[in-house]
Short mmCIF file of C-alpha atoms in Angstrom, two decimals:
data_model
loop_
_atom_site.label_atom_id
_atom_site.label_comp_id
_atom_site.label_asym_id
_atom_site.label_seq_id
_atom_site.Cartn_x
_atom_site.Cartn_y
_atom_site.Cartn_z
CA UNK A 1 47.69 92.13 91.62
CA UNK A 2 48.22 95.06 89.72
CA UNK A 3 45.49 96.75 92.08
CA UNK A 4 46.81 96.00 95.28
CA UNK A 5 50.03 97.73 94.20
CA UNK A 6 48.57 101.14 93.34
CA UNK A 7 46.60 100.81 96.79
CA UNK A 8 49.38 98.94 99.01
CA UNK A 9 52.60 100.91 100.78
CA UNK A 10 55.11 100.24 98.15
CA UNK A 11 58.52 98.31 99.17
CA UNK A 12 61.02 99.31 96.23
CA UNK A 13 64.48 96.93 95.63
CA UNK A 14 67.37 99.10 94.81
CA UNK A 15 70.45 98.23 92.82
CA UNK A 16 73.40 99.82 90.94
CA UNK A 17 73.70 103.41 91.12
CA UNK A 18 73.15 105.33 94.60
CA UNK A 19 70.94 108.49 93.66
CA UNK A 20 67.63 106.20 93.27
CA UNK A 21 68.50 104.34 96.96
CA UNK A 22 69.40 107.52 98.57
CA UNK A 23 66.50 109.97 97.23
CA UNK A 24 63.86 106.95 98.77
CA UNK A 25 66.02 107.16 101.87
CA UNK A 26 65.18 111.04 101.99
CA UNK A 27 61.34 110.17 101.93
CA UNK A 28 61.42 107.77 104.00
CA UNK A 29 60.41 104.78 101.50
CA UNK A 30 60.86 101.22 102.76
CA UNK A 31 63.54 99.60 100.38
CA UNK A 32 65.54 97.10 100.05
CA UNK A 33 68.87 97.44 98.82
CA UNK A 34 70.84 94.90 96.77
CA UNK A 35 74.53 95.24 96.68
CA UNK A 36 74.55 94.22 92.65
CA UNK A 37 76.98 95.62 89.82
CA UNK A 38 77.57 94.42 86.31
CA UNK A 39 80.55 91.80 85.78
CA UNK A 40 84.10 93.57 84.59
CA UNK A 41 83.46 94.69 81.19
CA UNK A 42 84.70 91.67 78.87
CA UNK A 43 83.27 88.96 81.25
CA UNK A 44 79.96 87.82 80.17
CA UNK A 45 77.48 86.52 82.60
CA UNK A 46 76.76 83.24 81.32
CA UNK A 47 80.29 82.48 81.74
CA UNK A 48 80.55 84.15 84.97
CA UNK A 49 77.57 81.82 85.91
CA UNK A 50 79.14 78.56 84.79
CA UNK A 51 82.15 78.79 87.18
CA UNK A 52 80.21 80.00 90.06
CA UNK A 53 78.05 77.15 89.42
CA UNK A 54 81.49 74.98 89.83
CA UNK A 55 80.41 72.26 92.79
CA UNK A 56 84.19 71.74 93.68
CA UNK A 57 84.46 75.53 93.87
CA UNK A 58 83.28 76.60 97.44
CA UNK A 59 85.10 73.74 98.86
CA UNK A 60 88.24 74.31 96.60
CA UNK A 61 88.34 77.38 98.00
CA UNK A 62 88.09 76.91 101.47
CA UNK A 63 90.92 74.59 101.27
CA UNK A 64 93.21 76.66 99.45
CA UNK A 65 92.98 79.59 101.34
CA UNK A 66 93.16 77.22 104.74
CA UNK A 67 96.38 76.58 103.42
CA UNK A 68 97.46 79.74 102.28
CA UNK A 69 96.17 81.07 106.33
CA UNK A 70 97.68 78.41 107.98
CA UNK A 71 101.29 78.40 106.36
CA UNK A 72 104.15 78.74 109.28
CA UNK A 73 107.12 80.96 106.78
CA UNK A 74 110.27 80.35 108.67
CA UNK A 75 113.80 82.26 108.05
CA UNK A 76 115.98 78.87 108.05
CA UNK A 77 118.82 79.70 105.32
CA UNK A 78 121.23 81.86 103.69
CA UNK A 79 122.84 79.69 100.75
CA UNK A 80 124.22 80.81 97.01
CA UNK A 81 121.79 79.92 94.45
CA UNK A 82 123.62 76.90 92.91
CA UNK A 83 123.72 75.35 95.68
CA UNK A 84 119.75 75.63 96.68
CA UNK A 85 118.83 76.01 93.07
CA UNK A 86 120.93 74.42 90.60
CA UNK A 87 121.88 77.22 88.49
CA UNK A 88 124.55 76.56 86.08
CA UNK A 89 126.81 79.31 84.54
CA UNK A 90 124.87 81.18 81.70
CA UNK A 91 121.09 80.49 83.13
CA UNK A 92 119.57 83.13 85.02
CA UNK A 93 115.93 83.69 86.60
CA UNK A 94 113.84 87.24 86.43
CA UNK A 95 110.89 88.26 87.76
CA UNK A 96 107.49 87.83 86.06
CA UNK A 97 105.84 85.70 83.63
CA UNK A 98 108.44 83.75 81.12
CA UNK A 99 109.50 86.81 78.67
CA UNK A 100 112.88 86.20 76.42
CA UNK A 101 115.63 89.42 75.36
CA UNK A 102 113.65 90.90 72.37
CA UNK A 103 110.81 91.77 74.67
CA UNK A 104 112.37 92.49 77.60
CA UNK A 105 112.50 95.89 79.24
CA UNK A 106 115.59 98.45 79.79
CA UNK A 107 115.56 97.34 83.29
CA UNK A 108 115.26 93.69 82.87
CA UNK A 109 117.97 94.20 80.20
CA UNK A 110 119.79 96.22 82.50
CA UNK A 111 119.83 94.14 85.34
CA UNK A 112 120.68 91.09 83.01
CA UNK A 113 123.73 92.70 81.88
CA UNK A 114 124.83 93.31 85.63
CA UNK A 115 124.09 89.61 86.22
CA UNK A 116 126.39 88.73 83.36
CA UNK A 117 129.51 90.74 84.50
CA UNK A 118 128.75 89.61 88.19
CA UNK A 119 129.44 85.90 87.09
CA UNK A 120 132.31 86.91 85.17
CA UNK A 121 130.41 85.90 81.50
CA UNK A 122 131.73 89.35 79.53
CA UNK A 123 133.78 91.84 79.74
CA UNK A 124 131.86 94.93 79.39
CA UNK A 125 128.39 95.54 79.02
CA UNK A 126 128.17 95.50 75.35
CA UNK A 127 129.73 91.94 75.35
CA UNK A 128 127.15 91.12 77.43
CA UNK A 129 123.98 92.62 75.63
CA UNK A 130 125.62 90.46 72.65
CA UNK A 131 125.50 87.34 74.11
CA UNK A 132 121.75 87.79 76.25
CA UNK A 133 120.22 88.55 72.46
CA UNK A 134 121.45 85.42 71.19
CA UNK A 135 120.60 83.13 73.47
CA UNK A 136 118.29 85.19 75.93
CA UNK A 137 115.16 82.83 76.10
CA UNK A 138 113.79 80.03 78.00
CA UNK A 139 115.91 77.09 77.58
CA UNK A 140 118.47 79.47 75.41
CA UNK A 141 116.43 81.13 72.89
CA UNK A 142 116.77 80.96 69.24
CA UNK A 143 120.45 81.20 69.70
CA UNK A 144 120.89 78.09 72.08
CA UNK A 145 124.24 78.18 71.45
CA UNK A 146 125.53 80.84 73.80
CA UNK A 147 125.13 78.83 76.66
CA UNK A 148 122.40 81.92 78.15
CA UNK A 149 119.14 80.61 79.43
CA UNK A 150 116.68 82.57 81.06
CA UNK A 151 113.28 81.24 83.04
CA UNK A 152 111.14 83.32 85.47
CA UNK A 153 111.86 83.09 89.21
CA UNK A 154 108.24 81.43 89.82
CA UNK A 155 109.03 78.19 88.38
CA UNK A 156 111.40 77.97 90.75
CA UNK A 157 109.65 78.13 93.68
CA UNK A 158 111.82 81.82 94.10
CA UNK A 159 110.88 85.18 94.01
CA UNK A 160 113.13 88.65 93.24
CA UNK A 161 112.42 92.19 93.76
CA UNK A 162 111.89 94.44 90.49
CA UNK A 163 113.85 92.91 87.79
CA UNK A 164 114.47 90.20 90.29
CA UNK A 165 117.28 88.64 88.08
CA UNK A 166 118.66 85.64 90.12
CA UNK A 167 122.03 84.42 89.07
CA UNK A 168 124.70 80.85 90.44
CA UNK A 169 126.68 83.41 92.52
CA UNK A 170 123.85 85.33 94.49
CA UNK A 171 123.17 84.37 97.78
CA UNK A 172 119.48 83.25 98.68
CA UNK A 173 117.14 83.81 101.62
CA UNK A 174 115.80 80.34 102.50
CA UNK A 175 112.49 79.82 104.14
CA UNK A 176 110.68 76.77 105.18
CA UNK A 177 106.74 76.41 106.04
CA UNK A 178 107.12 74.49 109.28
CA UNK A 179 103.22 73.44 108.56
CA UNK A 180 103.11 72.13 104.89
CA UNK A 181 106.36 71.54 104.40
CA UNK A 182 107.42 73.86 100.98
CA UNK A 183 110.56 75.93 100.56
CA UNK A 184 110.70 79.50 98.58
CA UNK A 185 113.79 81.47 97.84
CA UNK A 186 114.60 84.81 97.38
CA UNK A 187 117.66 86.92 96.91
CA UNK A 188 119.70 89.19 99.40
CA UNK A 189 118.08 93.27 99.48
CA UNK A 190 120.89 95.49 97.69
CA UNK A 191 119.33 98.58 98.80
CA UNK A 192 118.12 101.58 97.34
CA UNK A 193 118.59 103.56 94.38
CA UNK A 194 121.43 102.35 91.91
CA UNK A 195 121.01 98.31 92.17
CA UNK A 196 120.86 95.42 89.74
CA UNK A 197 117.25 94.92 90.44
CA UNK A 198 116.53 98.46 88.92
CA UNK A 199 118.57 97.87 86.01
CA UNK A 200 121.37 99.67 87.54
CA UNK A 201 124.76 97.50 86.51
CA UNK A 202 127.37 100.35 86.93
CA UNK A 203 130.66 99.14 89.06
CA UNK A 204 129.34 100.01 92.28
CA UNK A 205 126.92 97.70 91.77
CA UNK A 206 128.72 94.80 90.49
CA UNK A 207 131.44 95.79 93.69
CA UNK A 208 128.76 95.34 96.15
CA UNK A 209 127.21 92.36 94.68
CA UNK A 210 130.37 90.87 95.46
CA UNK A 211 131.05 92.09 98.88
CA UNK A 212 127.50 90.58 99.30
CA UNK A 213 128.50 87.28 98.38
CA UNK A 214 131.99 87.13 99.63
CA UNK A 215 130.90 88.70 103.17
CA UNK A 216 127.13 89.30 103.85
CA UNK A 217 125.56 85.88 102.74
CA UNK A 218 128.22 84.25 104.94
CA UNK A 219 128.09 86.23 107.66
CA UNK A 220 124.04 85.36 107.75
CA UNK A 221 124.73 81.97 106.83
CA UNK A 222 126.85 81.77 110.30
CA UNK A 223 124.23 83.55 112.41
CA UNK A 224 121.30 81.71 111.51
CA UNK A 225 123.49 78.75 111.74
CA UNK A 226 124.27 79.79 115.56
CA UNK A 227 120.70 81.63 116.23
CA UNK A 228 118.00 79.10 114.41
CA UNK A 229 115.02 79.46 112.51
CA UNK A 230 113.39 83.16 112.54
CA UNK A 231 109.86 83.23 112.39
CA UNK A 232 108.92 85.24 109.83
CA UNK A 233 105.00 85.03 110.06
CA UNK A 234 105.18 85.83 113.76
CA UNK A 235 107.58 88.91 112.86
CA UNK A 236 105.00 90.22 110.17
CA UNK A 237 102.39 90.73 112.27
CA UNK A 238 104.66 92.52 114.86
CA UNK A 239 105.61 94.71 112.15
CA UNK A 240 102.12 95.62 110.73
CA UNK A 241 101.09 96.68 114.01
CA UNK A 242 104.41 98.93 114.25
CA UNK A 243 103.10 100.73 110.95
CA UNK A 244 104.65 98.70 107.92
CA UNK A 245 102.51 97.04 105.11
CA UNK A 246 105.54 94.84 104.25
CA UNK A 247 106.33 95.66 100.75
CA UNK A 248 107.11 99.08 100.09
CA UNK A 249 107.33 100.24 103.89
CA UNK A 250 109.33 97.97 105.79
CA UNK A 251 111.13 99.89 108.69
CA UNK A 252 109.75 97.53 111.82
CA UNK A 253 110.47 94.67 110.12
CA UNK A 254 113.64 95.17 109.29
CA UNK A 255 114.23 96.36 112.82
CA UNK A 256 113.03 93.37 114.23
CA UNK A 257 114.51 91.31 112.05
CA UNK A 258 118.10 93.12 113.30
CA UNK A 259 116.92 92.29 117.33
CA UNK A 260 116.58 88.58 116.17
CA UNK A 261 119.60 87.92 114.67
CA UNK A 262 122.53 90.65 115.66
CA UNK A 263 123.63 88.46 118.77
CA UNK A 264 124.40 85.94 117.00
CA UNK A 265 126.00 87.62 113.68
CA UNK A 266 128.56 89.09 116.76
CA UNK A 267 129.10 86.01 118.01
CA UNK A 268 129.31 84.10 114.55
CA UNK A 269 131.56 86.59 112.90
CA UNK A 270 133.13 89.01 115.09
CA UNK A 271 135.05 90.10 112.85
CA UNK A 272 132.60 91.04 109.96
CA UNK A 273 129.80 91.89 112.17
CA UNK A 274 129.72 95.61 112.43
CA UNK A 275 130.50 95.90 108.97
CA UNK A 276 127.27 93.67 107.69
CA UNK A 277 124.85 95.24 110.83
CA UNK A 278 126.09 98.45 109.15
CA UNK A 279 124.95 97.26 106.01
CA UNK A 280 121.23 96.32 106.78
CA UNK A 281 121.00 99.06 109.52
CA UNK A 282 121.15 101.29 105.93
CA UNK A 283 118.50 99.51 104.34
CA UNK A 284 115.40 100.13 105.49
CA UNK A 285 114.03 97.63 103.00
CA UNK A 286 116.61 94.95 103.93
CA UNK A 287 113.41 92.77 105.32
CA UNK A 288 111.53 93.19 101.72
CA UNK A 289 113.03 89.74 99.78
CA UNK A 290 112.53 87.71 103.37
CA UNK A 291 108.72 88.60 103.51
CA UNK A 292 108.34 87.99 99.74
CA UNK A 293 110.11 84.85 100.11
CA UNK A 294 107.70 84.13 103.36
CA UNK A 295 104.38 85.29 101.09
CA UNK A 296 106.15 82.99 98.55
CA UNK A 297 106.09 79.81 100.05
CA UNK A 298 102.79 80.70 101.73
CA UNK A 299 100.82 81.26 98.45
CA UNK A 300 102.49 77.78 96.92
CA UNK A 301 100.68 75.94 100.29
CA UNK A 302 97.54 76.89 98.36
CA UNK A 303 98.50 75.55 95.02
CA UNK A 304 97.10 72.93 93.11
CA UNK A 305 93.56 72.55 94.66
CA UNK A 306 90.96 71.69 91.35
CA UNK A 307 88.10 73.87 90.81
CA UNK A 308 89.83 76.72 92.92
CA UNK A 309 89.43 80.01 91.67
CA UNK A 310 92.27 81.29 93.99
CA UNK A 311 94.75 83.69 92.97
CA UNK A 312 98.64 82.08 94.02
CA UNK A 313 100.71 84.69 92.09
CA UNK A 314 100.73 87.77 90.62
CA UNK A 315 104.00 88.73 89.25
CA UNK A 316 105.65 91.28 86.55
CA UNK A 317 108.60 91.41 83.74
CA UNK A 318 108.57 95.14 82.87
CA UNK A 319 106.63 94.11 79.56
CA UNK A 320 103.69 91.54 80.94
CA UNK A 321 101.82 91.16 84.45
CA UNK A 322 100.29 87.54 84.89
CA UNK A 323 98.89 85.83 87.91
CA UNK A 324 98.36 82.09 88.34
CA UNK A 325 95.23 80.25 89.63
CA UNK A 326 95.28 77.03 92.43
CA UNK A 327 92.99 74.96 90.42
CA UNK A 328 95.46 75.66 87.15
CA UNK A 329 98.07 74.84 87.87
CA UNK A 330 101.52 76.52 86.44
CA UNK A 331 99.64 78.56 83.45
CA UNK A 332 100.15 82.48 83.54
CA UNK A 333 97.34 84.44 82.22
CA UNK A 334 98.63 88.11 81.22
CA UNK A 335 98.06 91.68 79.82
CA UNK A 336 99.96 93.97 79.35
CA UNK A 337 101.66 95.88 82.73
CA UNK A 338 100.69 99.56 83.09
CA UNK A 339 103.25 102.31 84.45
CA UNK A 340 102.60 103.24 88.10
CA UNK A 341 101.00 106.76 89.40
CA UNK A 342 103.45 107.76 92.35
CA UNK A 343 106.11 110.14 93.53
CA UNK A 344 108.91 110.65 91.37
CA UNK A 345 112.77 111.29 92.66
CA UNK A 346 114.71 114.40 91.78
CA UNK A 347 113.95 115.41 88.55
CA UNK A 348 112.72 112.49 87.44
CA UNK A 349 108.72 111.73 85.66
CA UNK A 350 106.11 109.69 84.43
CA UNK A 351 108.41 110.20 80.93
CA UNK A 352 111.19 108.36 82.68
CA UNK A 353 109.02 105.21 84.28
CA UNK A 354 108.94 102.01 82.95
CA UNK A 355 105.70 99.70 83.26
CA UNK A 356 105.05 97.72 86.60
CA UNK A 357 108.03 95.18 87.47
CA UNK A 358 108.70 92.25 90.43
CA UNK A 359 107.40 89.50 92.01
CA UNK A 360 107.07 91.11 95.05
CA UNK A 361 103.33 91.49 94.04
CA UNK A 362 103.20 87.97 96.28
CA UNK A 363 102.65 90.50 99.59
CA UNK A 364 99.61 91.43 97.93
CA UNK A 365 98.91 87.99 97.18
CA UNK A 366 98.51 87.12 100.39
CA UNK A 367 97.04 90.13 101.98
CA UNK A 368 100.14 92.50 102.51
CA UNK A 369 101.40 95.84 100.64
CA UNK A 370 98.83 97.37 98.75
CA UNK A 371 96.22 95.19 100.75
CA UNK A 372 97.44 96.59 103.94
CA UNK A 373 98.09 99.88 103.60
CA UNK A 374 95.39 101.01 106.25
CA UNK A 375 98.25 99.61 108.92
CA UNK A 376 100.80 101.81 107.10
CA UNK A 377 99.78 105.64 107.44
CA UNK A 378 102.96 106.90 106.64
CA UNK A 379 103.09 104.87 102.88
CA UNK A 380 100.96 107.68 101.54
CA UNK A 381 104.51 109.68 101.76
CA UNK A 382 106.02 107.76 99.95
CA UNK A 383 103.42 106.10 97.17
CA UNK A 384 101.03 109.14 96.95
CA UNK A 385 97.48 110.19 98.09
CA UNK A 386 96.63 110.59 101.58
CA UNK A 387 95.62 108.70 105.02
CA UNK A 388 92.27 108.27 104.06
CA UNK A 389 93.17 106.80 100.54
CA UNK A 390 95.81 104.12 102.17
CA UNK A 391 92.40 103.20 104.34
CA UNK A 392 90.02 102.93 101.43
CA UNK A 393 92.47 100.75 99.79
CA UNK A 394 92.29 98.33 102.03
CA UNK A 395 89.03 98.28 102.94
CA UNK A 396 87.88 97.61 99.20
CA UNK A 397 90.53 94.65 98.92
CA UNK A 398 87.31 92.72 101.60
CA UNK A 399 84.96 92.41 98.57
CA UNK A 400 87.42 90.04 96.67
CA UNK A 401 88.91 87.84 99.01
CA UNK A 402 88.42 85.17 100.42
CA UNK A 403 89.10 85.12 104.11
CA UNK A 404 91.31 87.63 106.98
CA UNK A 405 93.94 86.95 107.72
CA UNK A 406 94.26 85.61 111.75
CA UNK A 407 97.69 87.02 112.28
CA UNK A 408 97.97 89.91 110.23
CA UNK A 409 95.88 92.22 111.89
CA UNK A 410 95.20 96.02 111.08
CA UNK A 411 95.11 98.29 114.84
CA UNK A 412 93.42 101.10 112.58
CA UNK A 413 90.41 98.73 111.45
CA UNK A 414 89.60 97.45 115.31
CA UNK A 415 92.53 94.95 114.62
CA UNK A 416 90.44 93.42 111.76
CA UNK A 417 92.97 90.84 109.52
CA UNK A 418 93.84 92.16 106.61
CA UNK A 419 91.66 91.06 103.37
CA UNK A 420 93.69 88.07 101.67
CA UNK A 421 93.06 85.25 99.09
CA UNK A 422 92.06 86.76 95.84
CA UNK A 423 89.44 85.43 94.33
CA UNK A 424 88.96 85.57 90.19
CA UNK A 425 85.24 85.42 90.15
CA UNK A 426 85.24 88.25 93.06
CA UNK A 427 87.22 90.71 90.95
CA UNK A 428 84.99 89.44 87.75
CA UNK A 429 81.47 89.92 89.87
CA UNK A 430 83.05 93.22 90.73
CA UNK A 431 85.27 94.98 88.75
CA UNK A 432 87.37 95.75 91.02
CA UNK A 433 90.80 94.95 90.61
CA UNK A 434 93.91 93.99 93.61
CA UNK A 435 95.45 97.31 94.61
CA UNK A 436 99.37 97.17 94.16
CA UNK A 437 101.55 99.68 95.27
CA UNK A 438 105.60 99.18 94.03
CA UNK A 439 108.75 101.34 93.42
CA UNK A 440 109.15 102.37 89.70
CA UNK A 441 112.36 101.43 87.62
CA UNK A 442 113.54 103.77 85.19
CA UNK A 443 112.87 102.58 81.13
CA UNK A 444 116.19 103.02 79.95
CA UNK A 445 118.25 100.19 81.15
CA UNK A 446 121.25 101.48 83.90
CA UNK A 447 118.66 104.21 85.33
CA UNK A 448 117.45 102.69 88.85
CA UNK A 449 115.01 103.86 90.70
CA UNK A 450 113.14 106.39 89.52
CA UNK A 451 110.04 107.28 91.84
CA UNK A 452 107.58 105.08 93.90
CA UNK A 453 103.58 104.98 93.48
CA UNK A 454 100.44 102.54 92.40
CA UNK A 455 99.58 100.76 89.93
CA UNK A 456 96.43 98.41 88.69
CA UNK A 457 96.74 95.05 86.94
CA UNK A 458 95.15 94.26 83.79
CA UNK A 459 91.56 93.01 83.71
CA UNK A 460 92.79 90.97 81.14
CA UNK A 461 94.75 88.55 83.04
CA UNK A 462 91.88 87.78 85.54
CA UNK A 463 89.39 87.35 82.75
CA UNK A 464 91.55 85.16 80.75
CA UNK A 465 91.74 83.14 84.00
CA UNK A 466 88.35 83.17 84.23
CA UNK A 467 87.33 82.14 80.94
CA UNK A 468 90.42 79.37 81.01
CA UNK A 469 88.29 78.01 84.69
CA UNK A 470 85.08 78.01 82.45
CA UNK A 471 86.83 76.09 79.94
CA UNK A 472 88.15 73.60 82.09
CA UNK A 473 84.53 72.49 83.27
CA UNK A 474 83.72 71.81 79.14
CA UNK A 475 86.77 69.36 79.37
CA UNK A 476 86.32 65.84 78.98
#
């Protein structure tokens, strides 16, 4: 045996780095090459190997990510939040994983604060910073007393922007999956620069919160009343092929969304309607919290499916980032959330940024924003890098999903879908982790926006998933 190899034409298997695979290529040396790298660093094989090994997992998958593909998001509501969610006076929802006042960030504080002078709870915003840090916790905190309760948006089946504080008086986005059935919820876009969601609670933005609720969410309410369901998946896919990714570019969307309904907010409110068309024409990102609420109730078709090592969140508080799994139900698995590498506004730096913050991490849940970014050429202006870096991004998003997506195609990649349906033991067999790209909130609570750029998720949170998947097989 040994003879026959010194004598035979050698065949040589390559793996891992390049140089070897590349110098053979120069010589012309028959190879084979074996697209192999180590697991992410903290993930050992034999663990690795126990939940690919999963039998439930391959189909688990499949049917998870049919769901999450097949979902039918549809634009049916505009409705405050106590009457579509419940909330009583003193309970509020932010973005993220659960996270109570002493850990919060400045602009989860911030935007807190603003919530509590919005419903009229203090006076000024010491009164309120008072009251949050004696009660500010899930189900009110040490100091239940105070009547302030605070839960994350997710359990909720609702999703906010940045800090993505939800409170009884906002108005809500409502949206319907005409194919399985679920509802998700998000909250009406403020805008740019200072706004509650980037801590900003100034009186400008406590004044337009109100005209919000006293003459936008009605306004809507009327038109889509008048008009009828929107169809929001139908209206992403127009809008990726117009040049948005759908969560920090969102010009065509926003445009189409205006076509769809602006007939009928003139005919519903003729007296209000220039006023709130003026209002959204402003806001280039006015279509942002009706696609996350669409990627929303998408992601929660996929929930629940055991032995699924499917990704159905990934959301941040400004102090953690944790995802959620299908086959694990509601458990968050988090690290700690890292400050984004972008463009910064004015004067402002990476000094000023706080760490990652906002659910709307659900576009790249399911294969939009950072995941999509080859459709959007013109991000790079406003995250960072160049053309050929918003391409590469997307490209490398293929190796750890699960499926592309049939609607949301990409013109620049041959109208390929775009790569959705993380999966945990993809980004674990890789290393590679889900490429997010996000505006950045100042730290200091009252700042707002700061700067816009990209930002990676901790390996932590995907191996803890992973090793919570291998645990679940050595359950009884």
């Amino acid at each position: 045996m040994t003879l026959s190899m010194l004598t035979g034409e050698p065949h040589v298997i390559t793996a891992g780095a390049e140089i070897l695979a590349e110098s053979l290529d120069r010589q012309a040396v028959p190879r084979t090459g074996v697209d192999w790298r180590p697991p992410m660093a903290g993930v050992s094989a034999d663990l690795l190997a126990r939940v690919l090994a999963d039998p439930r997992r391959e189909r688990a998958n499949e049917t998870a990510v049919g769901r999450l593909l097949s979902a039918r998001p549809m634009l049916v509501g505009v409705r405050p939040a106590r009457e579509v969610l419940g909330l009583e006076p003193g309970t509020f929802f932010h973005a993220g994983p659960p996270i109570t006042w002493d850990r919060a960030s400045g602009p989860m504080r911030g935007a807190l604060i603003g919530a509590m002078l919005f419903e009229g709870l203090a006076r000024t915003p010491e009164e309120a910073e008072a009251a949050l840090a004696a009660g500010g916790g899930p189900n009110g905190g040490a100091g239940a007393g105070t009547g302030v309760t605070l839960d994350s948006c997710h359990h909720h089946r609702t999703v906010g922007p940045m800090a993505g504080v939800v409170s009884p008086s906002m108005w809500m986005l409502e949206v319907a999956d005409d194919e399985h059935g679920g509802t998700a919820y998000c909250s009406l876009n403020e805008g740019l620069g200072k706004v509650l969601r980037y801590g900003a609670y100034g009186p400008e933005v406590i004044d337009r919160l109100r005209w919000m609720g006293e003459v936008l969410g009605p306004v809507l309410r009327a038109a889509l009343e008048r008009c009828g369901p929107i169809d929001l998946r139908t209206l992403v896919a127009q809008a990726l092929q117009m040049g948005d990714e759908l969560h920090n570019r969102n010009r065509a969307a926003t445009s189409l969304l205006v076509r769809e309904i602006a007939p009928a907010v003139v005919e519903a409110a003729p007296d209000r309607a220039a006023e709130a068309l003026r209002f959204i024409n402003g806001n280039d990102h006015f279509f942002l919290n009706a696609g996350m609420a669409a990627a929303k109730v998408s992601a929660d078709a996929a929930r629940n499916v055991p032995g699924s090592s499917l990704v159905v969140a990934m959301a941040r508080n400004g102090t953690d980032f944790g995802i959620q799994i299908s086959g694990l139900g509601d458990r968050w698995f988090t690290g700690p959330a890292g400050v984004p590498d972008g463009l910064y506004l004015g004067a402002y730096g990476p000094a000023d940024a706080n760490p990652d913050i906002g659910d709307s991490t659900i576009t790249e849940t399911t294969g939009l924003g950072g995941f999509a970014m080859a459709a959007a050429p013109a991000i790079v202006r406003f995250v960072g890098g160049d053309v050929a870096d918003a391409v590469a991004a997307t490209t490398s998003m293929y190796e750890i999903t699960l499926a592309e997506h049939p609607a949301y195609q990409i013109p620049g990649l041959g109208f390929r879908g775009t790569p959705v349906g993380i999966d945990v033991t993809l980004v674990a067999r890789t290393g590679l982790l889900p490429v997010v790209n996000t505006g950045i909130a100042g730290r200091v609570a009252g700042t707002g926006q700061v700067g816009a750029g990209l930002v990676s998720p901790p390996a932590e949170a995907f191996t803890a998933a992973l090793e919570a998947l291998a645990g679940e097989l050595n359950s009884p």
